[in-house]
Amino acid sequence: MNWPLNESMQKTQEQAGKKPFKTLLFTVVMFIVNLLISMLFAIFLLGPIIYSKVSESNYSPEQVSEMIINHPFVSYINLYVTILTIIVTILLAKWFQGRKLNSFGFYKEALFKKYSLGILIATGLMVVIYLANLMMGSIVTQLNPQASWIAFIILLIGFMIQGMSEEILLRGYVMNGLATAWGVPAAILLNSIIFSFMHYSNPGITNLALVNIALAGIFFSLLFYITDNMWLTGAAHSFWNFMMGVVFGVQVSGLNLPGTLFITQAKPNATLINGGDFGFEGGIVVTIILIIASIYLVYLVSKRPKNLTTV
Protein backbone atom coordinates (compact mmCIF):
# COMPACT_ATOMS: atom_id res chain seq x y z
CA MET A 1 0.00 0.00 0.00
CA ASN A 2 1.22 3.45 -0.88
CA TRP A 3 1.72 5.87 2.06
CA PRO A 4 3.03 9.14 0.60
CA LEU A 5 3.70 12.15 2.80
CA ASN A 6 0.73 14.49 2.94
CA GLU A 7 1.15 18.27 2.67
CA SER A 8 1.83 19.01 6.36
CA MET A 9 4.39 16.17 6.44
CA GLN A 10 6.09 17.62 3.37
CA LYS A 11 6.14 21.04 5.07
CA THR A 12 7.68 19.40 8.15
CA GLN A 13 10.38 17.84 5.99
CA GLU A 14 11.13 21.16 4.27
CA GLN A 15 11.24 23.15 7.51
CA ALA A 16 12.79 20.70 9.99
CA GLY A 17 14.46 18.07 7.81
CA LYS A 18 14.59 14.33 8.46
CA LYS A 19 15.55 14.27 12.14
CA PRO A 20 13.41 11.64 13.90
CA PHE A 21 15.66 11.30 16.96
CA LYS A 22 15.61 15.05 17.48
CA THR A 23 11.81 14.87 17.28
CA LEU A 24 11.73 12.13 19.94
CA LEU A 25 14.19 14.05 22.13
CA PHE A 26 12.12 17.22 21.96
CA THR A 27 8.99 15.18 22.65
CA VAL A 28 10.55 14.09 25.95
CA VAL A 29 11.64 17.67 26.66
CA MET A 30 8.16 19.02 25.89
CA PHE A 31 6.57 16.37 28.11
CA ILE A 32 8.86 17.21 31.04
CA VAL A 33 8.45 20.99 30.59
CA ASN A 34 4.66 20.63 30.44
CA LEU A 35 4.68 18.36 33.49
CA LEU A 36 6.78 20.80 35.53
CA ILE A 37 4.67 23.81 34.54
CA SER A 38 1.47 21.90 35.28
CA MET A 39 2.80 20.88 38.69
CA LEU A 40 3.64 24.49 39.52
CA PHE A 41 0.16 25.60 38.50
CA ALA A 42 -1.37 22.76 40.51
CA ILE A 43 0.62 23.65 43.63
CA PHE A 44 -0.26 27.33 43.32
CA LEU A 45 -3.95 26.83 42.55
CA LEU A 46 -4.68 23.69 44.56
CA GLY A 47 -2.53 24.50 47.58
CA PRO A 48 -5.37 26.13 49.55
CA ILE A 49 -7.71 23.21 48.80
CA ILE A 50 -5.15 20.64 49.87
CA TYR A 51 -4.31 22.57 53.04
CA SER A 52 -7.96 22.91 54.04
CA LYS A 53 -8.61 19.21 53.56
CA VAL A 54 -5.44 18.04 55.31
CA SER A 55 -6.16 20.33 58.26
CA GLU A 56 -9.45 18.50 58.80
CA SER A 57 -8.09 15.64 60.90
CA ASN A 58 -11.17 13.47 60.45
CA TYR A 59 -10.12 12.68 56.86
CA SER A 60 -7.55 10.03 55.99
CA PRO A 61 -4.84 10.79 53.36
CA GLU A 62 -6.66 8.46 50.95
CA GLN A 63 -9.94 10.33 51.44
CA VAL A 64 -8.23 13.68 50.96
CA SER A 65 -6.60 12.43 47.75
CA GLU A 66 -9.93 11.16 46.39
CA MET A 67 -11.72 14.41 47.26
CA ILE A 68 -9.05 16.48 45.55
CA ILE A 69 -9.08 14.33 42.40
CA ASN A 70 -12.87 14.56 42.16
CA HIS A 71 -13.09 18.26 43.04
CA PRO A 72 -14.74 20.20 40.15
CA PHE A 73 -12.05 22.87 40.29
CA VAL A 74 -9.39 20.20 39.75
CA SER A 75 -11.25 18.91 36.68
CA TYR A 76 -11.31 22.41 35.22
CA ILE A 77 -7.61 22.98 35.94
CA ASN A 78 -6.61 19.65 34.38
CA LEU A 79 -8.34 20.66 31.14
CA TYR A 80 -7.37 24.32 30.90
CA VAL A 81 -3.73 23.83 31.88
CA THR A 82 -3.25 21.83 28.65
CA ILE A 83 -3.15 25.13 26.78
CA LEU A 84 0.46 25.15 27.97
CA THR A 85 1.09 22.04 25.87
CA ILE A 86 -0.11 23.91 22.78
CA ILE A 87 2.08 26.93 23.52
CA VAL A 88 5.21 24.96 24.48
CA THR A 89 4.96 22.53 21.55
CA ILE A 90 4.46 25.18 18.88
CA LEU A 91 7.09 27.56 20.29
CA LEU A 92 9.81 24.93 20.80
CA ALA A 93 9.14 23.49 17.34
CA LYS A 94 9.45 26.98 15.87
CA TRP A 95 12.55 28.06 17.81
CA PHE A 96 14.60 24.87 17.51
CA GLN A 97 13.35 23.31 14.27
CA GLY A 98 11.95 26.22 12.28
CA ARG A 99 8.52 24.65 11.99
CA LYS A 100 5.51 26.78 11.05
CA LEU A 101 1.82 26.21 11.73
CA ASN A 102 1.25 24.71 8.28
CA SER A 103 3.57 21.84 9.25
CA PHE A 104 1.05 21.02 12.00
CA GLY A 105 -1.87 20.90 9.56
CA PHE A 106 -3.29 24.30 10.43
CA TYR A 107 -4.88 25.98 7.40
CA LYS A 108 -7.27 28.90 7.11
CA GLU A 109 -9.36 27.40 4.32
CA ALA A 110 -12.78 26.08 5.40
CA LEU A 111 -11.77 26.22 9.06
CA PHE A 112 -15.30 26.05 10.50
CA LYS A 113 -16.38 23.41 8.01
CA LYS A 114 -13.44 21.19 8.94
CA TYR A 115 -13.96 21.69 12.66
CA SER A 116 -17.66 20.91 12.32
CA LEU A 117 -16.89 17.72 10.40
CA GLY A 118 -14.58 16.62 13.22
CA ILE A 119 -17.40 17.21 15.71
CA LEU A 120 -19.79 15.11 13.62
CA ILE A 121 -17.32 12.22 13.31
CA ALA A 122 -16.65 12.07 17.05
CA THR A 123 -20.31 12.52 18.00
CA GLY A 124 -21.41 9.77 15.63
CA LEU A 125 -18.87 7.28 16.97
CA MET A 126 -19.62 8.05 20.61
CA VAL A 127 -23.40 7.79 20.10
CA VAL A 128 -22.87 4.34 18.56
CA ILE A 129 -20.67 3.30 21.50
CA TYR A 130 -23.20 4.61 24.04
CA LEU A 131 -26.17 2.94 22.35
CA ALA A 132 -24.28 -0.36 21.98
CA ASN A 133 -23.56 -0.41 25.73
CA LEU A 134 -27.16 0.54 26.47
CA MET A 135 -28.60 -2.21 24.24
CA MET A 136 -26.32 -4.82 25.79
CA GLY A 137 -27.44 -3.77 29.25
CA SER A 138 -23.94 -2.97 30.48
CA ILE A 139 -24.85 0.51 31.75
CA VAL A 140 -27.61 2.30 33.62
CA THR A 141 -28.23 5.87 32.52
CA GLN A 142 -30.53 8.77 33.41
CA LEU A 143 -30.75 12.54 33.09
CA ASN A 144 -28.74 14.34 35.75
CA PRO A 145 -31.13 16.44 37.91
CA GLN A 146 -28.12 18.47 39.06
CA ALA A 147 -26.77 19.14 35.57
CA SER A 148 -25.10 22.55 35.43
CA TRP A 149 -25.04 24.61 32.25
CA ILE A 150 -22.18 26.65 33.66
CA ALA A 151 -20.15 23.48 34.18
CA PHE A 152 -21.30 22.28 30.73
CA ILE A 153 -19.89 25.38 29.01
CA ILE A 154 -16.69 25.44 31.09
CA LEU A 155 -16.04 21.79 30.27
CA LEU A 156 -16.90 22.29 26.58
CA ILE A 157 -14.22 24.96 26.23
CA GLY A 158 -11.84 22.93 28.37
CA PHE A 159 -12.15 19.83 26.21
CA MET A 160 -11.76 21.91 23.05
CA ILE A 161 -8.37 22.96 24.44
CA GLN A 162 -7.39 19.57 25.87
CA GLY A 163 -8.19 17.51 22.78
CA MET A 164 -6.43 19.97 20.50
CA SER A 165 -3.34 20.01 22.74
CA GLU A 166 -2.84 16.24 22.48
CA GLU A 167 -3.35 16.28 18.72
CA ILE A 168 -0.85 19.10 18.24
CA LEU A 169 1.79 17.27 20.28
CA LEU A 170 1.23 13.70 19.11
CA ARG A 171 -0.07 14.01 15.57
CA GLY A 172 1.14 17.43 14.46
CA TYR A 173 4.58 17.24 16.07
CA VAL A 174 5.52 13.61 16.74
CA MET A 175 3.76 11.86 13.87
CA ASN A 176 4.74 14.38 11.20
CA GLY A 177 8.30 14.58 12.49
CA LEU A 178 8.79 10.80 12.45
CA ALA A 179 7.00 10.26 9.12
CA THR A 180 9.58 12.35 7.24
CA ALA A 181 12.31 9.81 8.03
CA TRP A 182 10.69 6.51 8.99
CA GLY A 183 7.54 6.61 6.90
CA VAL A 184 3.88 7.10 7.71
CA PRO A 185 2.99 3.62 9.10
CA ALA A 186 5.87 3.68 11.62
CA ALA A 187 5.00 7.24 12.63
CA ILE A 188 1.35 6.28 13.20
CA LEU A 189 2.31 3.26 15.32
CA LEU A 190 4.96 5.02 17.42
CA ASN A 191 2.96 8.13 18.25
CA SER A 192 -0.01 5.93 19.19
CA ILE A 193 2.16 3.91 21.60
CA ILE A 194 3.36 7.18 23.15
CA PHE A 195 -0.26 8.31 23.39
CA SER A 196 -1.16 5.14 25.26
CA PHE A 197 1.85 5.46 27.58
CA MET A 198 0.74 8.98 28.53
CA HIS A 199 -2.41 7.45 30.09
CA TYR A 200 -0.55 4.75 32.05
CA SER A 201 -1.11 6.40 35.45
CA ASN A 202 -4.80 7.29 34.93
CA PRO A 203 -7.30 5.98 37.50
CA GLY A 204 -8.85 2.62 36.66
CA ILE A 205 -6.32 1.83 33.92
CA THR A 206 -6.30 -1.75 32.59
CA ASN A 207 -4.43 -3.60 29.88
CA LEU A 208 -7.47 -3.40 27.60
CA ALA A 209 -7.73 0.34 28.28
CA LEU A 210 -4.10 0.81 27.23
CA VAL A 211 -4.80 -1.14 24.03
CA ASN A 212 -7.88 0.98 23.35
CA ILE A 213 -5.98 4.23 23.92
CA ALA A 214 -3.39 3.04 21.40
CA LEU A 215 -6.21 2.16 18.97
CA ALA A 216 -7.69 5.63 19.50
CA GLY A 217 -4.25 7.03 18.68
CA ILE A 218 -4.17 5.00 15.47
CA PHE A 219 -7.66 6.19 14.53
CA PHE A 220 -6.85 9.87 15.13
CA SER A 221 -3.52 9.43 13.32
CA LEU A 222 -5.22 7.97 10.26
CA LEU A 223 -7.84 10.70 10.37
CA PHE A 224 -5.13 13.37 10.50
CA TYR A 225 -3.13 11.67 7.75
CA ILE A 226 -6.10 11.46 5.38
CA THR A 227 -7.59 14.90 6.04
CA ASP A 228 -4.26 16.64 6.73
CA ASN A 229 -6.18 19.08 8.87
CA MET A 230 -5.50 19.77 12.56
CA TRP A 231 -8.77 21.65 13.03
CA LEU A 232 -10.75 18.57 12.02
CA THR A 233 -8.67 16.06 13.98
CA GLY A 234 -8.46 18.27 17.06
CA ALA A 235 -12.25 18.69 17.02
CA ALA A 236 -12.75 14.93 16.69
CA HIS A 237 -10.51 14.24 19.70
CA SER A 238 -12.10 17.03 21.77
CA PHE A 239 -15.68 15.97 21.13
CA TRP A 240 -14.91 12.26 21.55
CA ASN A 241 -14.01 13.15 25.16
CA PHE A 242 -16.74 15.78 25.55
CA MET A 243 -19.58 13.56 24.35
CA MET A 244 -18.39 10.64 26.46
CA GLY A 245 -17.76 12.59 29.65
CA VAL A 246 -19.93 15.70 29.71
CA VAL A 247 -22.96 14.59 27.69
CA PHE A 248 -23.22 10.90 28.60
CA GLY A 249 -21.64 11.20 32.05
CA VAL A 250 -19.05 8.46 31.61
CA GLN A 251 -15.53 8.58 33.07
CA VAL A 252 -13.04 9.99 30.55
CA SER A 253 -9.91 7.84 30.79
CA GLY A 254 -10.76 7.14 34.43
CA LEU A 255 -11.62 10.73 35.38
CA ASN A 256 -15.02 11.80 36.75
CA LEU A 257 -16.54 15.11 35.68
CA PRO A 258 -18.99 17.50 37.41
CA GLY A 259 -22.34 18.77 36.09
CA THR A 260 -22.80 16.21 33.31
CA LEU A 261 -25.98 16.08 31.23
CA PHE A 262 -26.57 12.37 31.92
CA ILE A 263 -25.46 10.15 34.78
CA THR A 264 -24.22 6.81 33.46
CA GLN A 265 -23.20 3.98 35.76
CA ALA A 266 -21.27 0.93 34.58
CA LYS A 267 -22.68 -2.38 35.80
CA PRO A 268 -19.92 -4.16 37.78
CA ASN A 269 -20.70 -7.53 36.17
CA ALA A 270 -20.09 -6.13 32.66
CA THR A 271 -16.77 -4.29 32.99
CA LEU A 272 -15.35 -6.07 29.94
CA ILE A 273 -18.09 -4.41 27.89
CA ASN A 274 -18.46 -1.00 29.55
CA GLY A 275 -14.86 -0.43 30.68
CA GLY A 276 -15.61 -0.24 34.40
CA ASP A 277 -14.01 2.60 36.35
CA PHE A 278 -11.95 3.72 33.36
CA GLY A 279 -15.01 4.50 31.26
CA PHE A 280 -16.00 3.32 27.79
CA GLU A 281 -12.37 3.45 26.64
CA GLY A 282 -11.66 0.46 28.88
CA GLY A 283 -14.33 -1.73 27.28
CA ILE A 284 -14.51 -4.14 24.35
CA VAL A 285 -17.20 -2.07 22.58
CA VAL A 286 -14.69 0.72 22.01
CA THR A 287 -12.13 -1.86 20.85
CA ILE A 288 -14.49 -3.13 18.15
CA ILE A 289 -15.67 0.33 17.05
CA LEU A 290 -12.14 1.72 16.79
CA ILE A 291 -10.90 -1.30 14.83
CA ILE A 292 -13.78 -1.01 12.36
CA ALA A 293 -13.31 2.77 12.02
CA SER A 294 -9.55 2.41 11.54
CA ILE A 295 -9.95 -0.34 8.94
CA TYR A 296 -12.32 1.94 7.03
CA LEU A 297 -9.74 4.76 7.11
CA VAL A 298 -7.01 2.38 5.89
CA TYR A 299 -9.38 1.41 3.08
CA LEU A 300 -9.69 5.10 2.17
CA VAL A 301 -5.88 5.37 2.11
CA SER A 302 -5.68 2.38 -0.25
CA LYS A 303 -8.07 4.11 -2.64
CA ARG A 304 -6.13 7.37 -2.71
CA PRO A 305 -3.95 8.35 -5.64
CA LYS A 306 -0.21 8.39 -5.05
CA ASN A 307 -0.10 12.13 -4.38
CA LEU A 308 -2.74 11.72 -1.59
CA THR A 309 -5.06 14.59 -2.38
CA THR A 310 -6.49 15.69 0.95
CA VAL A 311 -10.18 16.26 1.75
PDB file of N, CA and C in Angstrom, residues 100 155 175 304:
ATOM      1  N   LYS A 100       6.620  25.823  11.081  1.00  0.00           N
ATOM      2  CA  LYS A 100       5.513  26.777  11.052  1.00  0.00           C
ATOM      3  C   LYS A 100       4.190  26.046  11.286  1.00  0.00           C
ATOM      4  N   LEU A 155     -16.644  23.043  30.714  1.00  0.00           N
ATOM      5  CA  LEU A 155     -16.042  21.788  30.272  1.00  0.00           C
ATOM      6  C   LEU A 155     -15.955  21.705  28.750  1.00  0.00           C
ATOM      7  N   MET A 175       4.050  12.656  15.054  1.00  0.00           N
ATOM      8  CA  MET A 175       3.756  11.856  13.865  1.00  0.00           C
ATOM      9  C   MET A 175       4.374  12.463  12.604  1.00  0.00           C
ATOM     10  N   ARG A 304      -6.633   6.044  -2.343  1.00  0.00           N
ATOM     11  CA  ARG A 304      -6.130   7.367  -2.709  1.00  0.00           C
ATOM     12  C   ARG A 304      -5.101   7.273  -3.832  1.00  0.00           C
TER      13      ARG A 304
END
